[in-house]
């Protein structure tokens, strides 16, 4: 039955290539880019094998290019961040992929440019978790690019949004998982206050509590 599902047929019958070709041909059309990113997100959501087809068809590069070319479009940035998040989740080798660093910069740029969009912040934080990939090099790149500061700013601006708080706590937990320098820096940049605020204001969310506790635990390990 799975072999006959629409998503499988889209991949096997050239649908993915059709989407990436449309995005390349109409690079300046924001509507095409938004829908293209959204389509690739949903296709990647189905199974890991589909992501292999997406990557081979230039889908990852198409999404990053869309985000670069349409920095002012909330729709493109929302769908682009969501797609990168799913690509990272689908791909266990993401730390070793050449597009990981480009993805990190695209996500952080979106979060900073469109700070008012709660969904950009939520999807951006989720993408950063995936792009970190439990890889020290990528963790360092995110931290060096000011990722923690951007996440903390998102948590403060969208203090009432449970989804943003959950994903923000998750990023801070990941960024503080292995590096004493990151722990100290995040503590200095207001990470503790952001985490405590999230846990206090969203006590009904088990995930906010779980991720917040994990991040505070990591910060407590810091020997400074």
Coordinates of N, CA and C in Angstrom, one line a residue:
X1 N 0.8 -1.2 0.0 CA 0.0 0.0 0.0 C 0.9 1.3 0.0
X2 N 2.0 1.2 0.8 CA 2.9 2.4 0.9 C 3.5 2.7 -0.5
X3 N 3.7 1.7 -1.3 CA 4.3 1.9 -2.6 C 3.5 2.7 -3.5
X4 N 2.2 2.7 -3.3 CA 1.2 3.4 -4.1 C 0.8 4.7 -3.5
X5 N 1.4 5.2 -2.4 CA 1.0 6.4 -1.8 C 1.4 7.6 -2.7
X6 N 0.6 8.7 -2.6 CA 0.9 9.8 -3.4 C 2.4 10.3 -3.3
X7 N 2.9 10.4 -2.0 CA 4.2 10.9 -1.8 C 5.3 10.1 -2.5
X8 N 5.1 8.7 -2.5 CA 6.0 7.9 -3.2 C 6.0 8.1 -4.7
X9 N 4.7 8.2 -5.2 CA 4.6 8.4 -6.6 C 5.1 9.8 -7.1
X10 N 5.0 10.8 -6.2 CA 5.6 12.1 -6.5 C 7.1 12.0 -6.7
X11 N 7.7 11.2 -5.8 CA 9.2 11.0 -5.9 C 9.6 10.2 -7.1
X12 N 8.9 9.1 -7.3 CA 9.2 8.2 -8.4 C 8.9 8.7 -9.8
X13 N 7.9 9.6 -9.9 CA 7.5 10.1 -11.2 C 8.0 11.5 -11.5
X14 N 9.0 11.9 -10.8 CA 9.7 13.2 -11.2 C 9.1 14.4 -10.5
X15 N 8.2 14.2 -9.5 CA 7.6 15.4 -8.9 C 8.5 16.3 -8.2
X16 N 9.5 15.6 -7.5 CA 10.4 16.4 -6.7 C 11.3 17.3 -7.6
X17 N 11.7 16.7 -8.7 CA 12.5 17.5 -9.7 C 11.7 18.6 -10.3
X18 N 10.4 18.4 -10.5 CA 9.5 19.4 -11.0 C 9.4 20.6 -10.0
X19 N 9.4 20.3 -8.7 CA 9.3 21.4 -7.7 C 10.6 22.2 -7.7
X20 N 11.7 21.5 -7.7 CA 13.0 22.2 -7.6 C 13.3 23.0 -8.9
X21 N 12.8 22.5 -10.0 CA 13.0 23.2 -11.3 C 12.1 24.5 -11.3
X22 N 10.9 24.4 -10.8 CA 10.1 25.5 -10.7 C 10.7 26.6 -9.8
X23 N 11.3 26.2 -8.6 CA 11.9 27.1 -7.7 C 13.1 27.8 -8.3
X24 N 13.9 27.0 -9.1 CA 15.0 27.6 -9.8 C 14.6 28.6 -10.9
X25 N 13.6 28.2 -11.7 CA 13.2 29.0 -12.8 C 12.5 30.2 -12.4
X26 N 11.8 30.2 -11.3 CA 11.0 31.4 -10.8 C 11.6 31.8 -9.5
X27 N 12.9 32.0 -9.5 CA 13.6 32.3 -8.2 C 13.1 33.6 -7.6
X28 N 12.6 34.5 -8.3 CA 12.2 35.8 -7.8 C 10.7 35.9 -7.4
X29 N 10.0 34.8 -7.7 CA 8.6 34.7 -7.3 C 8.4 34.1 -5.9
X30 N 8.0 35.0 -5.0 CA 7.9 34.6 -3.6 C 6.9 33.5 -3.4
X31 N 5.8 33.6 -4.1 CA 4.7 32.6 -4.0 C 5.2 31.2 -4.4
X32 N 6.0 31.1 -5.5 CA 6.5 29.8 -5.9 C 7.5 29.3 -4.9
X33 N 8.3 30.1 -4.3 CA 9.3 29.7 -3.3 C 8.6 29.2 -2.1
X34 N 7.6 29.9 -1.6 CA 6.9 29.5 -0.4 C 6.2 28.2 -0.6
X35 N 5.5 28.0 -1.7 CA 4.8 26.7 -1.9 C 5.8 25.6 -2.2
X36 N 6.9 25.9 -2.9 CA 8.0 24.9 -3.1 C 8.6 24.4 -1.8
X37 N 8.9 25.4 -0.9 CA 9.5 25.0 0.4 C 8.5 24.1 1.2
X38 N 7.2 24.5 1.1 CA 6.2 23.8 1.9 C 6.0 22.4 1.3
X39 N 6.0 22.3 0.0 CA 5.9 21.0 -0.6 C 7.0 20.0 -0.2
X40 N 8.2 20.6 -0.3 CA 9.4 19.8 0.1 C 9.4 19.3 1.5
X41 N 8.9 20.2 2.4 CA 8.7 19.9 3.8 C 7.8 18.7 4.0
X42 N 6.6 18.7 3.3 CA 5.6 17.7 3.5 C 6.2 16.3 2.9
X43 N 6.9 16.5 1.8 CA 7.5 15.2 1.2 C 8.5 14.6 2.1
X44 N 9.4 15.5 2.7 CA 10.4 15.0 3.6 C 9.8 14.4 4.9
X45 N 8.6 14.9 5.2 CA 7.9 14.4 6.4 C 7.6 12.9 6.3
X46 N 7.4 12.4 5.1 CA 6.9 11.1 4.9 C 7.9 10.0 5.2
X47 N 9.1 10.1 4.7 CA 10.1 9.0 5.0 C 11.5 9.5 4.7
X48 N 12.5 8.8 5.2 CA 13.9 9.2 5.0 C 14.3 9.1 3.6
X49 N 13.8 8.0 2.9 CA 14.2 7.8 1.5 C 13.8 9.0 0.6
X50 N 12.7 9.6 0.9 CA 12.3 10.8 0.1 C 13.3 11.9 0.2
X51 N 13.9 12.1 1.4 CA 14.9 13.1 1.5 C 16.1 12.9 0.6
X52 N 16.5 11.7 0.4 CA 17.6 11.4 -0.5 C 17.3 11.9 -1.9
X53 N 16.0 11.7 -2.3 CA 15.6 12.2 -3.6 C 15.6 13.7 -3.6
X54 N 15.1 14.3 -2.5 CA 15.1 15.8 -2.5 C 16.5 16.4 -2.6
X55 N 17.4 15.8 -1.8 CA 18.8 16.3 -1.8 C 19.4 16.1 -3.2
X56 N 19.2 15.0 -3.8 CA 19.7 14.7 -5.2 C 19.2 15.7 -6.2
X57 N 17.9 16.1 -6.0 CA 17.3 17.0 -7.0 C 17.6 18.5 -6.7
X58 N 18.5 18.7 -5.7 CA 18.9 20.1 -5.4 C 17.9 20.8 -4.5
X59 N 17.0 20.0 -3.8 CA 16.0 20.6 -3.0 C 16.5 21.5 -1.8
X60 N 17.6 21.0 -1.2 CA 18.1 21.7 0.0 C 18.7 23.1 -0.5
X61 N 19.5 23.0 -1.5 CA 20.0 24.3 -2.1 C 18.9 25.3 -2.5
X62 N 17.8 24.7 -3.1 CA 16.7 25.5 -3.5 C 16.0 26.2 -2.3
X63 N 15.9 25.5 -1.2 CA 15.3 26.1 0.0 C 16.2 27.2 0.5
X64 N 17.5 27.0 0.6 CA 18.4 28.0 1.2 C 18.4 29.2 0.2
X65 N 18.4 29.0 -1.1 CA 18.4 30.1 -2.0 C 17.1 30.9 -1.9
X66 N 16.0 30.2 -1.7 CA 14.7 30.9 -1.5 C 14.8 31.8 -0.3
X67 N 15.3 31.3 0.8 CA 15.4 32.1 2.0 C 16.3 33.3 1.8
X68 N 17.4 33.1 1.1 CA 18.3 34.2 0.8 C 17.7 35.3 -0.1
X69 N 17.0 34.9 -1.1 CA 16.4 35.8 -2.1 C 15.1 36.5 -1.6
X70 N 14.5 36.0 -0.6 CA 13.2 36.5 -0.1 C 13.3 36.7 1.4
X71 N 14.3 37.5 1.8 CA 14.5 37.7 3.2 C 13.4 38.4 3.9
X72 N 12.6 39.2 3.2 CA 11.5 40.0 3.8 C 10.2 39.2 3.8
X73 N 10.1 38.1 3.1 CA 8.9 37.3 3.0 C 8.7 36.4 4.2
X74 N 7.7 36.7 5.1 CA 7.5 35.9 6.2 C 7.1 34.5 5.8
X75 N 6.3 34.3 4.8 CA 5.9 33.0 4.3 C 7.0 32.1 3.9
X76 N 7.9 32.7 3.1 CA 9.1 32.0 2.6 C 10.0 31.6 3.8
X77 N 10.2 32.5 4.7 CA 11.1 32.2 5.8 C 10.5 31.1 6.7
X78 N 9.2 31.2 7.0 CA 8.5 30.2 7.8 C 8.6 28.8 7.2
X79 N 8.3 28.7 5.9 CA 8.3 27.4 5.2 C 9.7 26.9 5.0
X80 N 10.6 27.9 4.8 CA 12.0 27.5 4.6 C 12.6 26.9 5.9
X81 N 12.4 27.6 7.0 CA 12.9 27.1 8.3 C 12.2 25.7 8.6
X82 N 11.0 25.5 8.3 CA 10.3 24.3 8.6 C 10.9 23.2 7.7
X83 N 11.2 23.5 6.5 CA 11.8 22.5 5.6 C 13.2 22.1 6.0
X84 N 14.0 23.1 6.4 CA 15.3 22.7 6.9 C 15.3 21.9 8.2
X85 N 14.3 22.2 9.0 CA 14.2 21.4 10.3 C 13.9 20.0 9.9
X86 N 13.0 19.8 9.0 CA 12.7 18.4 8.6 C 13.8 17.7 7.9
X87 N 14.5 18.4 7.0 CA 15.7 17.9 6.3 C 16.7 17.4 7.4
X88 N 16.9 18.2 8.4 CA 17.9 17.9 9.4 C 17.5 16.6 10.2
X89 N 16.2 16.6 10.5 CA 15.7 15.4 11.3 C 15.7 14.1 10.4
X90 N 15.6 14.3 9.1 CA 15.6 13.1 8.3 C 17.0 12.6 8.0
X91 N 18.0 13.4 8.2 CA 19.3 13.1 7.7 C 20.3 12.9 8.9
X92 N 20.6 11.7 9.2 CA 21.4 11.5 10.4 C 22.9 11.9 10.1
X93 N 23.2 12.1 8.9 CA 24.6 12.6 8.5 C 24.7 14.1 8.4
X94 N 23.7 14.8 8.8 CA 23.7 16.3 8.6 C 24.9 17.0 9.1
X95 N 25.6 16.6 10.2 CA 26.8 17.3 10.6 C 27.9 17.3 9.6
X96 N 27.8 16.3 8.7 CA 28.9 16.1 7.7 C 28.5 16.6 6.4
X97 N 27.4 17.2 6.2 CA 26.9 17.7 4.9 C 27.4 19.2 4.8
X98 N 27.7 19.5 3.5 CA 28.3 20.8 3.2 C 27.2 21.9 3.4
X99 N 25.9 21.5 3.3 CA 24.9 22.5 3.4 C 24.5 22.9 4.9
X100 N 25.1 22.2 5.9 CA 24.7 22.4 7.3 C 25.1 23.9 7.7
X101 N 26.3 24.3 7.3 CA 26.7 25.7 7.7 C 25.8 26.7 7.0
X102 N 25.5 26.5 5.7 CA 24.6 27.4 5.0 C 23.3 27.5 5.6
X103 N 22.8 26.3 6.1 CA 21.5 26.2 6.7 C 21.5 27.0 8.0
X104 N 22.5 26.9 8.8 CA 22.6 27.6 10.1 C 22.5 29.1 9.8
X105 N 23.2 29.6 8.9 CA 23.2 31.1 8.6 C 21.8 31.5 8.1
X106 N 21.2 30.6 7.2 CA 19.9 31.0 6.7 C 18.9 31.1 7.8
X107 N 18.9 30.1 8.7 CA 17.9 30.1 9.8 C 18.2 31.3 10.8
X108 N 19.4 31.6 11.1 CA 19.6 32.7 12.0 C 19.3 34.0 11.4
X109 N 19.5 34.1 10.1 CA 19.2 35.4 9.4 C 17.7 35.6 9.4
X110 N 16.9 34.5 9.2 CA 15.5 34.5 9.2 C 15.0 34.9 10.6
X111 N 15.5 34.3 11.6 CA 15.0 34.6 13.0 C 15.3 36.1 13.4
X112 N 16.4 36.6 12.9 CA 16.8 38.0 13.2 C 15.9 39.0 12.4
X113 N 15.8 38.7 11.1 CA 15.1 39.6 10.2 C 13.6 39.7 10.6
X114 N 13.0 38.5 10.9 CA 11.6 38.5 11.2 C 11.3 38.1 12.6
X115 N 11.8 38.9 13.5 CA 11.7 38.5 14.9 C 10.3 38.6 15.4
X116 N 9.4 39.2 14.7 CA 8.0 39.3 15.1 C 7.2 38.1 14.8
X117 N 7.7 37.2 14.0 CA 6.9 36.0 13.6 C 7.2 34.9 14.5
X118 N 6.2 34.5 15.3 CA 6.4 33.4 16.3 C 6.7 32.1 15.6
X119 N 6.1 31.9 14.4 CA 6.4 30.6 13.7 C 7.8 30.6 13.1
X120 N 8.3 31.7 12.7 CA 9.7 31.7 12.2 C 10.6 31.3 13.4
X121 N 10.3 31.9 14.6 CA 11.2 31.6 15.7 C 11.0 30.1 16.1
X122 N 9.8 29.6 16.1 CA 9.6 28.2 16.5 C 10.3 27.3 15.5
X123 N 10.1 27.5 14.2 CA 10.7 26.6 13.3 C 12.2 26.8 13.2
X124 N 12.6 28.0 13.4 CA 14.0 28.3 13.4 C 14.8 27.6 14.5
X125 N 14.2 27.6 15.7 CA 14.8 26.9 16.8 C 14.8 25.4 16.6
X126 N 13.7 24.9 16.0 CA 13.7 23.5 15.7 C 14.8 23.1 14.7
X127 N 15.0 24.0 13.7 CA 16.0 23.7 12.7 C 17.4 23.7 13.3
X128 N 17.6 24.6 14.2 CA 19.0 24.7 14.9 C 19.3 23.5 15.6
X129 N 18.3 22.9 16.3 CA 18.5 21.6 17.0 C 18.9 20.5 16.1
X130 N 18.2 20.4 15.0 CA 18.5 19.4 14.0 C 19.9 19.6 13.3
X131 N 20.2 20.9 13.0 CA 21.4 21.2 12.3 C 22.6 21.0 13.3
X132 N 22.4 21.2 14.6 CA 23.5 20.9 15.5 C 23.9 19.5 15.4
X133 N 23.0 18.6 15.3 CA 23.3 17.2 15.0 C 24.2 16.5 16.0
X134 N 24.2 16.9 17.3 CA 25.1 16.3 18.3 C 26.5 16.3 17.8
X135 N 26.9 17.4 17.1 CA 28.2 17.5 16.5 C 28.9 18.8 17.0
X136 N 30.0 18.6 17.7 CA 30.7 19.7 18.3 C 31.0 20.9 17.4
X137 N 31.4 20.5 16.1 CA 31.7 21.6 15.2 C 30.5 22.5 14.9
X138 N 29.4 21.8 14.6 CA 28.2 22.6 14.3 C 27.6 23.4 15.6
X139 N 27.8 22.8 16.7 CA 27.4 23.5 18.0 C 28.3 24.7 18.1
X140 N 29.5 24.6 17.8 CA 30.4 25.8 17.9 C 30.0 26.8 16.9
X141 N 29.7 26.4 15.6 CA 29.3 27.3 14.6 C 28.0 28.1 15.0
X142 N 27.1 27.4 15.5 CA 25.8 28.1 16.0 C 26.1 29.1 17.1
X143 N 26.9 28.7 18.0 CA 27.3 29.5 19.1 C 28.1 30.8 18.7
X144 N 29.1 30.5 17.8 CA 29.9 31.6 17.3 C 29.1 32.6 16.5
X145 N 28.1 32.1 15.8 CA 27.3 33.0 15.0 C 26.2 33.8 15.8
X146 N 26.3 33.6 17.1 CA 25.3 34.3 18.0 C 24.0 33.6 18.1
X147 N 24.0 32.3 17.9 CA 22.8 31.6 17.9 C 22.0 31.6 19.3
X148 N 22.8 31.5 20.4 CA 22.1 31.5 21.7 C 21.5 32.9 21.9
X149 N 22.2 33.9 21.6 CA 21.6 35.3 21.8 C 20.3 35.4 21.0
X150 N 20.3 34.9 19.8 CA 19.1 35.0 18.9 C 17.9 34.2 19.5
X151 N 18.2 33.0 20.0 CA 17.2 32.2 20.6 C 16.7 32.8 21.9
X152 N 17.5 33.4 22.7 CA 17.1 34.0 24.0 C 16.2 35.2 23.7
X153 N 16.6 36.0 22.6 CA 15.7 37.1 22.2 C 14.4 36.6 21.7
X154 N 14.3 35.5 21.0 CA 13.0 35.0 20.6 C 12.2 34.6 21.7
X155 N 12.8 33.9 22.7 CA 12.0 33.5 23.9 C 11.5 34.7 24.7
X156 N 12.2 35.8 24.8 CA 11.7 37.0 25.5 C 10.6 37.6 24.7
X157 N 10.7 37.7 23.4 CA 9.7 38.4 22.6 C 8.4 37.6 22.5
X158 N 8.5 36.3 22.5 CA 7.3 35.5 22.4 C 7.1 34.7 23.7
X159 N 7.1 35.4 24.8 CA 7.1 34.7 26.1 C 5.8 33.9 26.3
X160 N 4.7 34.3 25.6 CA 3.4 33.7 25.8 C 3.2 32.5 24.9
X161 N 4.2 32.2 24.0 CA 4.0 31.1 23.0 C 4.7 29.9 23.5
X162 N 3.9 28.9 23.8 CA 4.5 27.6 24.4 C 5.4 27.0 23.4
X163 N 5.1 26.9 22.1 CA 5.9 26.3 21.1 C 7.3 26.9 21.0
X164 N 7.3 28.2 21.0 CA 8.6 28.9 21.0 C 9.4 28.6 22.2
X165 N 8.8 28.6 23.4 CA 9.5 28.4 24.6 C 10.1 26.9 24.6
X166 N 9.3 26.0 24.2 CA 9.7 24.6 24.1 C 10.9 24.5 23.2
X167 N 10.8 25.0 22.0 CA 12.0 24.9 21.1 C 13.2 25.7 21.5
X168 N 12.9 26.8 22.1 CA 14.0 27.6 22.6 C 14.8 26.9 23.7
X169 N 14.0 26.4 24.7 CA 14.7 25.6 25.8 C 15.5 24.4 25.2
X170 N 14.9 23.8 24.2 CA 15.6 22.7 23.5 C 16.9 23.1 22.9
X171 N 16.9 24.2 22.2 CA 18.2 24.7 21.6 C 19.2 25.0 22.7
X172 N 18.8 25.7 23.8 CA 19.7 26.0 24.8 C 20.3 24.7 25.5
X173 N 19.4 23.7 25.6 CA 19.9 22.5 26.2 C 21.0 21.8 25.3
X174 N 20.7 21.9 24.0 CA 21.7 21.3 23.1 C 23.0 22.1 23.1
X175 N 22.9 23.4 23.1 CA 24.1 24.2 23.0 C 24.9 24.1 24.3
X176 N 24.3 23.8 25.4 CA 25.1 23.7 26.6 C 25.5 22.3 27.0
X177 N 25.3 21.4 26.0 CA 25.5 19.9 26.3 C 26.9 19.5 26.5
X178 N 27.9 20.2 25.8 CA 29.2 19.6 25.8 C 30.3 20.7 26.0
X179 N 30.0 22.0 26.0 CA 31.1 23.0 26.0 C 31.0 23.9 27.1
X180 N 32.0 24.0 28.0 CA 32.0 24.9 29.1 C 31.9 26.3 28.7
X181 N 32.6 26.7 27.6 CA 32.6 28.1 27.1 C 31.2 28.5 26.7
X182 N 30.5 27.6 26.0 CA 29.1 27.9 25.7 C 28.2 28.1 26.9
X183 N 28.4 27.2 27.9 CA 27.6 27.3 29.1 C 27.8 28.7 29.8
X184 N 29.1 29.1 29.9 CA 29.4 30.3 30.6 C 28.8 31.5 29.8
X185 N 28.9 31.4 28.5 CA 28.5 32.6 27.6 C 27.0 32.7 27.7
X186 N 26.3 31.5 27.6 CA 24.8 31.5 27.6 C 24.3 32.0 29.0
X187 N 25.0 31.7 30.0 CA 24.6 32.2 31.3 C 24.8 33.7 31.4
X188 N 25.8 34.2 30.8 CA 26.1 35.7 30.8 C 25.1 36.4 30.0
X189 N 24.6 35.8 28.9 CA 23.7 36.4 28.0 C 22.2 36.3 28.4
X190 N 21.9 35.9 29.6 CA 20.6 35.8 30.0 C 19.9 34.5 29.9
X191 N 20.6 33.5 29.6 CA 20.0 32.2 29.4 C 19.2 31.6 30.6
X192 N 19.8 31.8 31.7 CA 19.2 31.3 33.0 C 17.8 32.0 33.1
X193 N 17.8 33.3 33.0 CA 16.5 34.0 33.2 C 15.5 33.6 32.2
X194 N 15.9 33.4 30.9 CA 15.0 33.0 29.9 C 14.4 31.6 30.2
X195 N 15.2 30.7 30.6 CA 14.8 29.3 31.0 C 13.8 29.3 32.1
X196 N 14.2 30.1 33.2 CA 13.3 30.1 34.4 C 12.0 30.7 34.0
X197 N 12.0 31.8 33.2 CA 10.7 32.4 32.8 C 9.9 31.5 32.0
X198 N 10.5 30.7 31.1 CA 9.7 29.8 30.3 C 9.1 28.7 31.2
X199 N 9.8 28.2 32.1 CA 9.3 27.1 33.0 C 8.2 27.7 33.9
X200 N 8.4 28.9 34.4 CA 7.4 29.5 35.3 C 6.1 29.8 34.5
X201 N 6.2 30.4 33.3 CA 5.0 30.8 32.6 C 4.3 29.7 31.9
X202 N 5.0 28.5 31.7 CA 4.4 27.4 30.9 C 4.5 26.1 31.7
X203 N 4.0 26.2 33.0 CA 4.1 25.1 33.9 C 3.3 23.9 33.4
X204 N 2.3 24.2 32.5 CA 1.4 23.1 32.1 C 2.1 22.2 31.0
X205 N 3.2 22.7 30.4 CA 3.8 22.0 29.3 C 4.9 21.1 29.8
X206 N 4.7 19.8 29.7 CA 5.8 18.9 30.2 C 7.1 19.0 29.4
X207 N 6.9 19.4 28.1 CA 8.1 19.5 27.3 C 8.9 20.7 27.6
X208 N 8.3 21.8 27.9 CA 9.0 23.0 28.4 C 9.7 22.7 29.6
X209 N 9.1 22.0 30.6 CA 9.7 21.7 31.8 C 10.9 20.7 31.6
X210 N 10.7 19.7 30.8 CA 11.8 18.8 30.5 C 13.0 19.4 29.9
X211 N 12.8 20.2 28.8 CA 13.9 20.8 28.1 C 14.5 21.9 29.0
X212 N 13.7 22.6 29.7 CA 14.2 23.7 30.6 C 15.1 23.1 31.7
X213 N 14.6 22.0 32.3 CA 15.4 21.3 33.4 C 16.7 20.8 32.8
X214 N 16.7 20.3 31.6 CA 17.9 19.8 31.0 C 18.9 20.9 30.7
X215 N 18.4 22.0 30.2 CA 19.3 23.1 30.0 C 19.9 23.7 31.3
X216 N 19.1 23.8 32.3 CA 19.6 24.3 33.6 C 20.6 23.3 34.2
X217 N 20.4 22.0 34.0 CA 21.3 21.0 34.5 C 22.7 21.2 33.8
X218 N 22.6 21.4 32.5 CA 23.9 21.6 31.8 C 24.6 22.9 32.2
X219 N 23.9 24.0 32.5 CA 24.5 25.2 32.9 C 25.1 25.0 34.3
X220 N 24.4 24.2 35.2 CA 24.9 23.9 36.5 C 26.3 23.2 36.5
X221 N 26.5 22.5 35.4 CA 27.8 21.7 35.3 C 29.0 22.6 35.1
X222 N 28.7 23.8 34.5 CA 29.8 24.8 34.3 C 30.6 25.0 35.5
X223 N 31.9 24.8 35.4 CA 32.8 24.9 36.6 C 33.1 26.3 37.0
X224 N 32.7 27.3 36.1 CA 33.1 28.7 36.4 C 32.3 29.2 37.5

